[in-house]
Amino acid sequence: MIRLTWRQFRTPAAVACGALLVVVLLAALTGPGLAHAYSTTTTACRQAGNCTSAMADFSHTDGVLRTALGTLVTIVPALLGMFWGAPLIAREIEGGTIPLVWTQSVTRTRWLAVKLAVVGLAGILVAGLLSLVVTWWAHPLDQAAAAAYDTFGERDLAPMGYAALAFAIGVTAGMLIRRTVPAMALTLFTFVVVRVGIAYGIRPRLISPAHRTLALDPASTGFGSSISPDGMFNALFNGGPSSALEPATPNLPNAWIYSTRVVDDAGHDLTDKVLDADCPGMASGGGGPAVPGHVPVSQSAQQQMQACVSKVGATYHELVTYQPGNRYWVLQWQELALCGTAALLLAAFCVWWVRRRRIA
């Protein structure tokens, strides 16, 4: 049965190996130069005593190739689910070959288990090797950007979990729909929904975030839109109002910052009513100056804004909700385990369905 599965699978495997080889050669040709450029830039900026701007500029090096490789890692699990998972059972049903196979002293359980193991593990291996190559190539850029969570789903272990889950979704869709093309479409749609749900609904809740309190800095706090990204997160996930007073995002290398809020010692958000009482006419919609650095402001408006922030800061402070960089690998393993468990459950369901139901 293993030999038969390999004979059916060898063409897709050859295509995948060829594509992976192209990526490996591309990374081997450009990766050493990128690493050397990072080393040179780091040495020069340390001698100059300021690496912030130099690292920010370097993090945009080879932006097109970085985007292309990151996109490739993102879509490969979906492709594996569509082209390897969805046809696994659906193609056999459409071709009418299942009854013939099951009359050749091969049980349903063994037939499906071997196919799931050979093709599924191959898909996980392909996604893992691709992630390994891209992670190695992009390491200098990721180091310079100091934003590990920005590419969380494109690096290290997570793509292997996505590949396992996408493959299992494809097999399940093909088994239930019994038609290859519709199953491929359903696999793509389902995987995209699941992937977005994991990234924005589950991952932020896998580990309770850390909190840090900071005093309001008049030099980096100003007025902005009450529907800012941080304000939207606060309103959606924390249930609090979005204040028009916005502190600057703190510099926490490799951290995943959920929100920055202005709260008092009891944890109550700064409301527009309180802000307008302390700083008349400067609350959201009151014509106050904008956040420093966003648009030019006059010197008098700047002084007025700083005086307002100093007054508010006597009672309120900045509360930062974030995941520290040292939790990156814990989240990677947890997401891999989550996707792997879901894939195993789907595989078990497929085995049960094939054994108990008439699908031919």
JSON list of N, CA and C in Angstrom, two decimals, residues 288 299 320:
[
{"chain": "A", "resi": 288, "resn": "GLY", "atom": "N", "xyz": [-8.47, 70.63, 18.87]},
{"chain": "A", "resi": 288, "resn": "GLY", "atom": "CA", "xyz": [-7.16, 70.63, 19.49]},
{"chain": "A", "resi": 288, "resn": "GLY", "atom": "C", "xyz": [-6.08, 70.24, 18.52]},
{"chain": "A", "resi": 299, "resn": "GLN", "atom": "N", "xyz": [4.12, 76.45, 17.61]},
{"chain": "A", "resi": 299, "resn": "GLN", "atom": "CA", "xyz": [4.83, 76.35, 18.88]},
{"chain": "A", "resi": 299, "resn": "GLN", "atom": "C", "xyz": [3.90, 76.58, 20.06]},
{"chain": "A", "resi": 320, "resn": "VAL", "atom": "N", "xyz": [0.36, 49.80, 28.90]},
{"chain": "A", "resi": 320, "resn": "VAL", "atom": "CA", "xyz": [0.72, 49.07, 27.69]},
{"chain": "A", "resi": 320, "resn": "VAL", "atom": "C", "xyz": [0.39, 47.60, 27.90]}
]
